[in-house]
Amino acid sequence: MPSIKLQSSDGKIFEVDVEIAKQSVTIKTTLEDLGMGDEGDDDPVPLPNVNAAILKKVIQWCTHHKDDPPPPEDFILTANYLDIKGWLDVTCKTVANMIKGKTPEEIRKTFNIKNDFTEEEEAYVRKENQWCEEK
């Protein structure tokens, strides 16, 4: 597999598989901006805000998670776009099960959603949807 070199803020060079490095959108964008493709390059990609100790941990994490499946929302969007009803049903059911029985705050945490409602807006939504609360 092609690899690239990443240079930490303290000058240490790490050789990393391109696909592992591209898990970072910042690195992926930097590669595109520098005109580096999937074939790799001999020039190191500078990461001025990341020291060697942290970069080593980041590379370990990305390597460990390289084969993780995409998030459920990606599956849903793809199933919908490709119009595969069975797959769409299964992916939606999976997300529904991830939500079932959780408080709004737990759901926000699960899906990394920022609560941008004011207290008044939240109270209004609770009142409007009171009928669907389990008793």
mmCIF file of N, CA and C in Angstrom:
data_model
loop_
_atom_site.group_PDB
_atom_site.id
_atom_site.type_symbol
_atom_site.label_atom_id
_atom_site.label_comp_id
_atom_site.label_asym_id
_atom_site.label_seq_id
_atom_site.Cartn_x
_atom_site.Cartn_y
_atom_site.Cartn_z
ATOM 1 N N MET A 1 0.840 -1.187 0.000
ATOM 2 C CA MET A 1 0.000 0.000 0.000
ATOM 3 C C MET A 1 0.882 1.247 0.000
ATOM 4 N N PRO A 2 0.449 2.288 -0.683
ATOM 5 C CA PRO A 2 1.238 3.523 -0.697
ATOM 6 C C PRO A 2 1.256 4.171 0.686
ATOM 7 N N SER A 3 2.342 4.843 0.979
ATOM 8 C CA SER A 3 2.455 5.503 2.270
ATOM 9 C C SER A 3 2.907 6.947 2.082
ATOM 10 N N ILE A 4 2.707 7.709 3.148
ATOM 11 C CA ILE A 4 3.165 9.100 3.160
ATOM 12 C C ILE A 4 3.941 9.319 4.448
ATOM 13 N N LYS A 5 4.653 10.413 4.492
ATOM 14 C CA LYS A 5 5.396 10.779 5.694
ATOM 15 C C LYS A 5 4.701 11.967 6.344
ATOM 16 N N LEU A 6 4.492 11.845 7.647
ATOM 17 C CA LEU A 6 3.910 12.930 8.426
ATOM 18 C C LEU A 6 4.989 13.456 9.361
ATOM 19 N N GLN A 7 5.123 14.771 9.432
ATOM 20 C CA GLN A 7 6.143 15.372 10.287
ATOM 21 C C GLN A 7 5.479 16.111 11.440
ATOM 22 N N SER A 8 5.836 15.700 12.661
ATOM 23 C CA SER A 8 5.272 16.327 13.854
ATOM 24 C C SER A 8 5.888 17.705 14.075
ATOM 25 N N SER A 9 5.309 18.438 15.018
ATOM 26 C CA SER A 9 5.791 19.792 15.306
ATOM 27 C C SER A 9 7.224 19.795 15.833
ATOM 28 N N ASP A 10 7.640 18.678 16.445
ATOM 29 C CA ASP A 10 9.009 18.594 16.952
ATOM 30 C C ASP A 10 9.950 17.865 15.988
ATOM 31 N N GLY A 11 9.524 17.743 14.717
ATOM 32 C CA GLY A 11 10.407 17.265 13.658
ATOM 33 C C GLY A 11 10.472 15.773 13.426
ATOM 34 N N LYS A 12 9.770 14.970 14.219
ATOM 35 C CA LYS A 12 9.812 13.516 14.029
ATOM 36 C C LYS A 12 8.976 13.142 12.805
ATOM 37 N N ILE A 13 9.504 12.208 12.010
ATOM 38 C CA ILE A 13 8.834 11.759 10.786
ATOM 39 C C ILE A 13 8.199 10.388 11.035
ATOM 40 N N PHE A 14 6.941 10.247 10.630
ATOM 41 C CA PHE A 14 6.215 8.980 10.729
ATOM 42 C C PHE A 14 5.790 8.567 9.327
ATOM 43 N N GLU A 15 6.088 7.330 8.951
ATOM 44 C CA GLU A 15 5.619 6.818 7.665
ATOM 45 C C GLU A 15 4.305 6.085 7.919
ATOM 46 N N VAL A 16 3.272 6.481 7.191
ATOM 47 C CA VAL A 16 1.918 5.993 7.444
ATOM 48 C C VAL A 16 1.244 5.633 6.130
ATOM 49 N N ASP A 17 0.440 4.568 6.158
ATOM 50 C CA ASP A 17 -0.372 4.203 5.003
ATOM 51 C C ASP A 17 -1.281 5.387 4.654
ATOM 52 N N VAL A 18 -1.383 5.695 3.381
ATOM 53 C CA VAL A 18 -2.171 6.851 2.927
ATOM 54 C C VAL A 18 -3.616 6.760 3.408
ATOM 55 N N GLU A 19 -4.229 5.593 3.279
ATOM 56 C CA GLU A 19 -5.639 5.455 3.665
ATOM 57 C C GLU A 19 -5.836 5.650 5.158
ATOM 58 N N ILE A 20 -4.866 5.229 5.952
ATOM 59 C CA ILE A 20 -4.955 5.447 7.402
ATOM 60 C C ILE A 20 -4.846 6.939 7.698
ATOM 61 N N ALA A 21 -3.883 7.607 7.062
ATOM 62 C CA ALA A 21 -3.695 9.046 7.286
ATOM 63 C C ALA A 21 -4.916 9.844 6.848
ATOM 64 N N LYS A 22 -5.588 9.399 5.780
ATOM 65 C CA LYS A 22 -6.723 10.152 5.237
ATOM 66 C C LYS A 22 -7.987 10.035 6.087
ATOM 67 N N GLN A 23 -7.917 9.267 7.185
ATOM 68 C CA GLN A 23 -9.041 9.281 8.117
ATOM 69 C C GLN A 23 -9.176 10.670 8.736
ATOM 70 N N SER A 24 -8.077 11.389 8.772
ATOM 71 C CA SER A 24 -8.098 12.777 9.225
ATOM 72 C C SER A 24 -8.464 13.660 8.042
ATOM 73 N N VAL A 25 -9.565 14.371 8.165
ATOM 74 C CA VAL A 25 -9.984 15.267 7.089
ATOM 75 C C VAL A 25 -8.929 16.355 6.882
ATOM 76 N N THR A 26 -8.291 16.787 7.961
ATOM 77 C CA THR A 26 -7.240 17.800 7.851
ATOM 78 C C THR A 26 -6.089 17.289 6.992
ATOM 79 N N ILE A 27 -5.642 16.067 7.260
ATOM 80 C CA ILE A 27 -4.541 15.494 6.478
ATOM 81 C C ILE A 27 -4.990 15.249 5.043
ATOM 82 N N LYS A 28 -6.202 14.731 4.876
ATOM 83 C CA LYS A 28 -6.719 14.481 3.525
ATOM 84 C C LYS A 28 -6.750 15.775 2.712
ATOM 85 N N THR A 29 -7.255 16.847 3.315
ATOM 86 C CA THR A 29 -7.324 18.141 2.632
ATOM 87 C C THR A 29 -5.926 18.675 2.337
ATOM 88 N N THR A 30 -5.015 18.511 3.286
ATOM 89 C CA THR A 30 -3.634 18.956 3.082
ATOM 90 C C THR A 30 -3.011 18.223 1.903
ATOM 91 N N LEU A 31 -3.234 16.909 1.821
ATOM 92 C CA LEU A 31 -2.699 16.126 0.698
ATOM 93 C C LEU A 31 -3.248 16.645 -0.624
ATOM 94 N N GLU A 32 -4.542 16.930 -0.647
ATOM 95 C CA GLU A 32 -5.157 17.463 -1.869
ATOM 96 C C GLU A 32 -4.582 18.834 -2.211
ATOM 97 N N ASP A 33 -4.434 19.688 -1.191
ATOM 98 C CA ASP A 33 -3.893 21.034 -1.415
ATOM 99 C C ASP A 33 -2.452 20.996 -1.919
ATOM 100 N N LEU A 34 -1.686 20.009 -1.443
ATOM 101 C CA LEU A 34 -0.290 19.878 -1.857
ATOM 102 C C LEU A 34 -0.145 19.101 -3.166
ATOM 103 N N GLY A 35 -1.280 18.633 -3.696
ATOM 104 C CA GLY A 35 -1.244 17.886 -4.949
ATOM 105 C C GLY A 35 -0.721 16.474 -4.793
ATOM 106 N N MET A 36 -0.785 15.941 -3.579
ATOM 107 C CA MET A 36 -0.336 14.566 -3.338
ATOM 108 C C MET A 36 -1.530 13.641 -3.495
ATOM 109 N N GLY A 37 -1.371 12.606 -4.269
ATOM 110 C CA GLY A 37 -2.460 11.660 -4.473
ATOM 111 C C GLY A 37 -2.306 10.446 -3.587
ATOM 112 N N ASP A 38 -2.969 9.368 -3.980
ATOM 113 C CA ASP A 38 -2.922 8.122 -3.226
ATOM 114 C C ASP A 38 -1.600 7.382 -3.389
ATOM 115 N N GLU A 39 -0.751 7.853 -4.297
ATOM 116 C CA GLU A 39 0.518 7.167 -4.534
ATOM 117 C C GLU A 39 1.579 7.536 -3.502
ATOM 118 N N GLY A 40 1.297 8.516 -2.660
ATOM 119 C CA GLY A 40 2.256 8.928 -1.642
ATOM 120 C C GLY A 40 3.272 9.902 -2.197
ATOM 121 N N ASP A 41 4.226 10.282 -1.363
ATOM 122 C CA ASP A 41 5.225 11.264 -1.759
ATOM 123 C C ASP A 41 6.398 11.153 -0.795
ATOM 124 N N ASP A 42 7.578 11.561 -1.236
ATOM 125 C CA ASP A 42 8.756 11.522 -0.369
ATOM 126 C C ASP A 42 8.818 12.705 0.590
ATOM 127 N N ASP A 43 8.205 13.822 0.209
ATOM 128 C CA ASP A 43 8.214 14.999 1.080
ATOM 129 C C ASP A 43 7.244 14.790 2.239
ATOM 130 N N PRO A 44 7.683 15.069 3.472
ATOM 131 C CA PRO A 44 6.775 14.893 4.609
ATOM 132 C C PRO A 44 5.689 15.966 4.642
ATOM 133 N N VAL A 45 4.535 15.577 5.154
ATOM 134 C CA VAL A 45 3.425 16.508 5.345
ATOM 135 C C VAL A 45 3.596 17.114 6.741
ATOM 136 N N PRO A 46 3.799 18.424 6.823
ATOM 137 C CA PRO A 46 4.017 19.043 8.134
ATOM 138 C C PRO A 46 2.714 19.160 8.930
ATOM 139 N N LEU A 47 2.796 18.803 10.196
ATOM 140 C CA LEU A 47 1.661 18.950 11.112
ATOM 141 C C LEU A 47 2.145 19.807 12.287
ATOM 142 N N PRO A 48 2.189 21.121 12.093
ATOM 143 C CA PRO A 48 2.818 22.016 13.064
ATOM 144 C C PRO A 48 2.135 22.098 14.429
ATOM 145 N N ASN A 49 0.914 21.621 14.539
ATOM 146 C CA ASN A 49 0.204 21.710 15.820
ATOM 147 C C ASN A 49 0.113 20.376 16.553
ATOM 148 N N VAL A 50 0.878 19.363 16.095
ATOM 149 C CA VAL A 50 0.801 18.033 16.700
ATOM 150 C C VAL A 50 2.218 17.550 17.020
ATOM 151 N N ASN A 51 2.496 17.300 18.307
ATOM 152 C CA ASN A 51 3.828 16.803 18.656
ATOM 153 C C ASN A 51 3.926 15.299 18.401
ATOM 154 N N ALA A 52 5.136 14.759 18.461
ATOM 155 C CA ALA A 52 5.397 13.364 18.101
ATOM 156 C C ALA A 52 4.634 12.376 18.979
ATOM 157 N N ALA A 53 4.584 12.627 20.283
ATOM 158 C CA ALA A 53 3.902 11.699 21.191
ATOM 159 C C ALA A 53 2.420 11.586 20.845
ATOM 160 N N ILE A 54 1.792 12.715 20.584
ATOM 161 C CA ILE A 54 0.365 12.713 20.241
ATOM 162 C C ILE A 54 0.152 12.124 18.855
ATOM 163 N N LEU A 55 0.993 12.487 17.898
ATOM 164 C CA LEU A 55 0.852 11.958 16.537
ATOM 165 C C LEU A 55 0.972 10.440 16.533
ATOM 166 N N LYS A 56 1.866 9.909 17.344
ATOM 167 C CA LYS A 56 2.015 8.449 17.447
ATOM 168 C C LYS A 56 0.702 7.815 17.915
ATOM 169 N N LYS A 57 0.072 8.413 18.918
ATOM 170 C CA LYS A 57 -1.216 7.902 19.428
ATOM 171 C C LYS A 57 -2.316 8.025 18.369
ATOM 172 N N VAL A 58 -2.325 9.132 17.647
ATOM 173 C CA VAL A 58 -3.320 9.335 16.584
ATOM 174 C C VAL A 58 -3.168 8.254 15.519
ATOM 175 N N ILE A 59 -1.947 7.978 15.120
ATOM 176 C CA ILE A 59 -1.688 6.949 14.100
ATOM 177 C C ILE A 59 -2.127 5.580 14.612
ATOM 178 N N GLN A 60 -1.846 5.287 15.880
ATOM 179 C CA GLN A 60 -2.285 4.012 16.465
ATOM 180 C C GLN A 60 -3.807 3.903 16.441
ATOM 181 N N TRP A 61 -4.484 4.977 16.825
ATOM 182 C CA TRP A 61 -5.947 4.965 16.853
ATOM 183 C C TRP A 61 -6.511 4.773 15.447
ATOM 184 N N CYS A 62 -5.985 5.530 14.493
ATOM 185 C CA CYS A 62 -6.469 5.433 13.108
ATOM 186 C C CYS A 62 -6.207 4.047 12.529
ATOM 187 N N THR A 63 -5.067 3.465 12.859
ATOM 188 C CA THR A 63 -4.746 2.112 12.384
ATOM 189 C C THR A 63 -5.729 1.106 12.972
ATOM 190 N N HIS A 64 -5.999 1.234 14.258
ATOM 191 C CA HIS A 64 -6.926 0.317 14.933
ATOM 192 C C HIS A 64 -8.343 0.419 14.357
ATOM 193 N N HIS A 65 -8.747 1.620 13.975
ATOM 194 C CA HIS A 65 -10.122 1.852 13.513
ATOM 195 C C HIS A 65 -10.261 1.917 11.994
ATOM 196 N N LYS A 66 -9.235 1.526 11.252
ATOM 197 C CA LYS A 66 -9.266 1.673 9.789
ATOM 198 C C LYS A 66 -10.368 0.864 9.122
ATOM 199 N N ASP A 67 -10.768 -0.245 9.721
ATOM 200 C CA ASP A 67 -11.789 -1.092 9.103
ATOM 201 C C ASP A 67 -13.162 -0.940 9.742
ATOM 202 N N ASP A 68 -13.320 0.062 10.598
ATOM 203 C CA ASP A 68 -14.627 0.291 11.221
ATOM 204 C C ASP A 68 -15.660 0.604 10.145
ATOM 205 N N PRO A 69 -16.886 0.129 10.330
ATOM 206 C CA PRO A 69 -17.925 0.462 9.348
ATOM 207 C C PRO A 69 -18.258 1.944 9.419
ATOM 208 N N PRO A 70 -18.781 2.483 8.332
ATOM 209 C CA PRO A 70 -19.181 3.891 8.366
ATOM 210 C C PRO A 70 -20.327 4.093 9.352
ATOM 211 N N PRO A 71 -20.532 5.321 9.800
ATOM 212 C CA PRO A 71 -21.629 5.583 10.732
ATOM 213 C C PRO A 71 -22.982 5.231 10.110
ATOM 214 N N PRO A 72 -23.971 4.877 10.959
ATOM 215 C CA PRO A 72 -25.286 4.473 10.439
ATOM 216 C C PRO A 72 -25.913 5.494 9.499
ATOM 217 N N GLU A 73 -25.688 6.784 9.749
ATOM 218 C CA GLU A 73 -26.316 7.783 8.883
ATOM 219 C C GLU A 73 -25.782 7.698 7.455
ATOM 220 N N ASP A 74 -24.510 7.287 7.304
ATOM 221 C CA ASP A 74 -23.961 7.097 5.955
ATOM 222 C C ASP A 74 -24.665 5.940 5.245
ATOM 223 N N PHE A 75 -24.934 4.869 5.989
ATOM 224 C CA PHE A 75 -25.657 3.738 5.406
ATOM 225 C C PHE A 75 -27.061 4.159 4.973
ATOM 226 N N ILE A 76 -27.731 4.939 5.823
ATOM 227 C CA ILE A 76 -29.091 5.376 5.503
ATOM 228 C C ILE A 76 -29.095 6.237 4.244
ATOM 229 N N LEU A 77 -28.186 7.199 4.179
ATOM 230 C CA LEU A 77 -28.119 8.069 2.998
ATOM 231 C C LEU A 77 -27.842 7.265 1.732
ATOM 232 N N THR A 78 -26.941 6.295 1.833
ATOM 233 C CA THR A 78 -26.604 5.469 0.672
ATOM 234 C C THR A 78 -27.775 4.583 0.267
ATOM 235 N N ALA A 79 -28.413 3.950 1.250
ATOM 236 C CA ALA A 79 -29.558 3.088 0.948
ATOM 237 C C ALA A 79 -30.680 3.886 0.297
ATOM 238 N N ASN A 80 -30.901 5.091 0.782
ATOM 239 C CA ASN A 80 -31.930 5.948 0.206
ATOM 240 C C ASN A 80 -31.546 6.375 -1.209
ATOM 241 N N TYR A 81 -30.306 6.823 -1.387
ATOM 242 C CA TYR A 81 -29.840 7.278 -2.694
ATOM 243 C C TYR A 81 -29.910 6.157 -3.729
ATOM 244 N N LEU A 82 -29.485 4.949 -3.327
ATOM 245 C CA LEU A 82 -29.497 3.815 -4.258
ATOM 246 C C LEU A 82 -30.872 3.162 -4.353
ATOM 247 N N ASP A 83 -31.814 3.642 -3.536
ATOM 248 C CA ASP A 83 -33.190 3.150 -3.540
ATOM 249 C C ASP A 83 -33.253 1.643 -3.299
ATOM 250 N N ILE A 84 -32.611 1.219 -2.190
ATOM 251 C CA ILE A 84 -32.641 -0.190 -1.789
ATOM 252 C C ILE A 84 -33.519 -0.271 -0.544
ATOM 253 N N LYS A 85 -34.802 -0.542 -0.752
ATOM 254 C CA LYS A 85 -35.785 -0.478 0.318
ATOM 255 C C LYS A 85 -35.434 -1.357 1.513
ATOM 256 N N GLY A 86 -35.059 -2.598 1.266
ATOM 257 C CA GLY A 86 -34.738 -3.512 2.364
ATOM 258 C C GLY A 86 -33.601 -3.000 3.227
ATOM 259 N N TRP A 87 -32.561 -2.493 2.562
ATOM 260 C CA TRP A 87 -31.405 -1.961 3.287
ATOM 261 C C TRP A 87 -31.793 -0.696 4.049
ATOM 262 N N LEU A 88 -32.611 0.144 3.434
ATOM 263 C CA LEU A 88 -33.069 1.364 4.093
ATOM 264 C C LEU A 88 -33.873 1.018 5.342
ATOM 265 N N ASP A 89 -34.748 0.022 5.237
ATOM 266 C CA ASP A 89 -35.544 -0.400 6.391
ATOM 267 C C ASP A 89 -34.654 -0.870 7.538
ATOM 268 N N VAL A 90 -33.660 -1.698 7.214
ATOM 269 C CA VAL A 90 -32.768 -2.244 8.241
ATOM 270 C C VAL A 90 -31.941 -1.135 8.894
ATOM 271 N N THR A 91 -31.416 -0.221 8.087
ATOM 272 C CA THR A 91 -30.585 0.845 8.654
ATOM 273 C C THR A 91 -31.413 1.793 9.517
ATOM 274 N N CYS A 92 -32.620 2.097 9.078
ATOM 275 C CA CYS A 92 -33.494 2.966 9.879
ATOM 276 C C CYS A 92 -33.878 2.285 11.190
ATOM 277 N N LYS A 93 -34.134 0.986 11.133
ATOM 278 C CA LYS A 93 -34.479 0.242 12.343
ATOM 279 C C LYS A 93 -33.295 0.230 13.316
ATOM 280 N N THR A 94 -32.087 0.112 12.776
ATOM 281 C CA THR A 94 -30.889 0.133 13.618
ATOM 282 C C THR A 94 -30.776 1.454 14.362
ATOM 283 N N VAL A 95 -30.972 2.553 13.654
ATOM 284 C CA VAL A 95 -30.897 3.871 14.290
ATOM 285 C C VAL A 95 -32.048 4.042 15.284
ATOM 286 N N ALA A 96 -33.233 3.559 14.933
ATOM 287 C CA ALA A 96 -34.375 3.646 15.849
ATOM 288 C C ALA A 96 -34.067 2.914 17.156
ATOM 289 N N ASN A 97 -33.428 1.755 17.055
ATOM 290 C CA ASN A 97 -33.058 1.004 18.254
ATOM 291 C C ASN A 97 -31.986 1.732 19.066
ATOM 292 N N MET A 98 -31.144 2.499 18.397
ATOM 293 C CA MET A 98 -30.121 3.280 19.099
ATOM 294 C C MET A 98 -30.757 4.427 19.881
ATOM 295 N N ILE A 99 -31.937 4.865 19.453
ATOM 296 C CA ILE A 99 -32.637 5.986 20.075
ATOM 297 C C ILE A 99 -33.607 5.516 21.155
ATOM 298 N N LYS A 100 -34.182 4.344 20.944
ATOM 299 C CA LYS A 100 -35.250 3.843 21.808
ATOM 300 C C LYS A 100 -34.873 3.897 23.290
ATOM 301 N N GLY A 101 -35.760 4.492 24.081
ATOM 302 C CA GLY A 101 -35.597 4.528 25.526
ATOM 303 C C GLY A 101 -34.608 5.561 26.041
ATOM 304 N N LYS A 102 -34.080 6.391 25.166
ATOM 305 C CA LYS A 102 -33.089 7.378 25.594
ATOM 306 C C LYS A 102 -33.731 8.750 25.774
ATOM 307 N N THR A 103 -33.137 9.513 26.650
ATOM 308 C CA THR A 103 -33.565 10.901 26.835
ATOM 309 C C THR A 103 -33.015 11.724 25.671
ATOM 310 N N PRO A 104 -33.584 12.914 25.457
ATOM 311 C CA PRO A 104 -33.032 13.768 24.391
ATOM 312 C C PRO A 104 -31.532 14.025 24.565
ATOM 313 N N GLU A 105 -31.094 14.211 25.803
ATOM 314 C CA GLU A 105 -29.666 14.464 26.050
ATOM 315 C C GLU A 105 -28.819 13.240 25.678
ATOM 316 N N GLU A 106 -29.303 12.042 25.997
ATOM 317 C CA GLU A 106 -28.568 10.817 25.634
ATOM 318 C C GLU A 106 -28.504 10.648 24.114
ATOM 319 N N ILE A 107 -29.586 10.998 23.435
ATOM 320 C CA ILE A 107 -29.608 10.909 21.965
ATOM 321 C C ILE A 107 -28.612 11.897 21.373
ATOM 322 N N ARG A 108 -28.590 13.109 21.917
ATOM 323 C CA ARG A 108 -27.617 14.100 21.428
ATOM 324 C C ARG A 108 -26.191 13.591 21.606
ATOM 325 N N LYS A 109 -25.918 12.979 22.744
ATOM 326 C CA LYS A 109 -24.569 12.464 23.010
ATOM 327 C C LYS A 109 -24.233 11.323 22.046
ATOM 328 N N THR A 110 -25.176 10.418 21.814
ATOM 329 C CA THR A 110 -24.954 9.281 20.919
ATOM 330 C C THR A 110 -24.605 9.732 19.513
ATOM 331 N N PHE A 111 -25.309 10.746 19.020
ATOM 332 C CA PHE A 111 -25.123 11.186 17.633
ATOM 333 C C PHE A 111 -24.322 12.485 17.512
ATOM 334 N N ASN A 112 -23.736 12.912 18.626
ATOM 335 C CA ASN A 112 -22.903 14.119 18.633
ATOM 336 C C ASN A 112 -23.667 15.328 18.071
ATOM 337 N N ILE A 113 -24.852 15.561 18.643
ATOM 338 C CA ILE A 113 -25.717 16.661 18.208
ATOM 339 C C ILE A 113 -25.667 17.765 19.260
ATOM 340 N N LYS A 114 -25.410 18.974 18.822
ATOM 341 C CA LYS A 114 -25.373 20.126 19.723
ATOM 342 C C LYS A 114 -26.804 20.605 19.973
ATOM 343 N N ASN A 115 -27.124 20.857 21.231
ATOM 344 C CA ASN A 115 -28.443 21.387 21.575
ATOM 345 C C ASN A 115 -28.426 22.899 21.365
ATOM 346 N N ASP A 116 -29.087 23.355 20.311
ATOM 347 C CA ASP A 116 -29.106 24.790 20.036
ATOM 348 C C ASP A 116 -30.466 25.419 20.353
ATOM 349 N N PHE A 117 -31.298 24.692 21.123
ATOM 350 C CA PHE A 117 -32.583 25.240 21.542
ATOM 351 C C PHE A 117 -32.396 26.106 22.785
ATOM 352 N N THR A 118 -33.195 27.156 22.878
ATOM 353 C CA THR A 118 -33.252 27.919 24.124
ATOM 354 C C THR A 118 -34.129 27.114 25.083
ATOM 355 N N GLU A 119 -34.113 27.498 26.366
ATOM 356 C CA GLU A 119 -34.960 26.796 27.339
ATOM 357 C C GLU A 119 -36.432 26.916 26.962
ATOM 358 N N GLU A 120 -36.819 28.072 26.434
ATOM 359 C CA GLU A 120 -38.208 28.292 26.042
ATOM 360 C C GLU A 120 -38.589 27.380 24.869
ATOM 361 N N GLU A 121 -37.710 27.283 23.891
ATOM 362 C CA GLU A 121 -37.979 26.416 22.733
ATOM 363 C C GLU A 121 -38.077 24.955 23.164
ATOM 364 N N GLU A 122 -37.196 24.549 24.073
ATOM 365 C CA GLU A 122 -37.229 23.173 24.559
ATOM 366 C C GLU A 122 -38.540 22.885 25.296
ATOM 367 N N ALA A 123 -38.980 23.824 26.124
ATOM 368 C CA ALA A 123 -40.238 23.658 26.858
ATOM 369 C C ALA A 123 -41.409 23.554 25.887
ATOM 370 N N TYR A 124 -41.404 24.368 24.844
ATOM 371 C CA TYR A 124 -42.470 24.343 23.840
ATOM 372 C C TYR A 124 -42.514 22.987 23.125
ATOM 373 N N VAL A 125 -41.360 22.490 22.725
ATOM 374 C CA VAL A 125 -41.298 21.202 22.023
ATOM 375 C C VAL A 125 -41.778 20.082 22.943
ATOM 376 N N ARG A 126 -41.369 20.124 24.222
ATOM 377 C CA ARG A 126 -41.827 19.102 25.175
ATOM 378 C C ARG A 126 -43.350 19.136 25.308
ATOM 379 N N LYS A 127 -43.910 20.348 25.398
ATOM 380 C CA LYS A 127 -45.360 20.491 25.551
ATOM 381 C C LYS A 127 -46.079 19.975 24.304
ATOM 382 N N GLU A 128 -45.589 20.337 23.124
ATOM 383 C CA GLU A 128 -46.207 19.918 21.861
ATOM 384 C C GLU A 128 -46.158 18.399 21.663
ATOM 385 N N ASN A 129 -45.134 17.761 22.211
ATOM 386 C CA ASN A 129 -44.952 16.320 22.007
ATOM 387 C C ASN A 129 -45.255 15.498 23.251
ATOM 388 N N GLN A 130 -45.938 16.103 24.183
ATOM 389 C CA GLN A 130 -46.268 15.437 25.435
ATOM 390 C C GLN A 130 -47.078 14.157 25.203
ATOM 391 N N TRP A 131 -47.893 14.144 24.181
ATOM 392 C CA TRP A 131 -48.758 13.006 23.881
ATOM 393 C C TRP A 131 -47.967 11.724 23.596
ATOM 394 N N CYS A 132 -46.732 11.854 23.153
ATOM 395 C CA CYS A 132 -45.984 10.644 22.783
ATOM 396 C C CYS A 132 -45.071 10.145 23.897
ATOM 397 N N GLU A 133 -45.101 10.786 25.055
ATOM 398 C CA GLU A 133 -44.284 10.348 26.185
ATOM 399 C C GLU A 133 -44.873 9.078 26.783
ATOM 400 N N GLU A 134 -43.981 8.143 27.152
ATOM 401 C CA GLU A 134 -44.446 6.923 27.816
ATOM 402 C C GLU A 134 -44.842 7.262 29.239
ATOM 403 N N LYS A 135 -45.912 6.644 29.684
ATOM 404 C CA LYS A 135 -46.382 6.910 31.049
ATOM 405 C C LYS A 135 -46.203 5.700 31.903
#
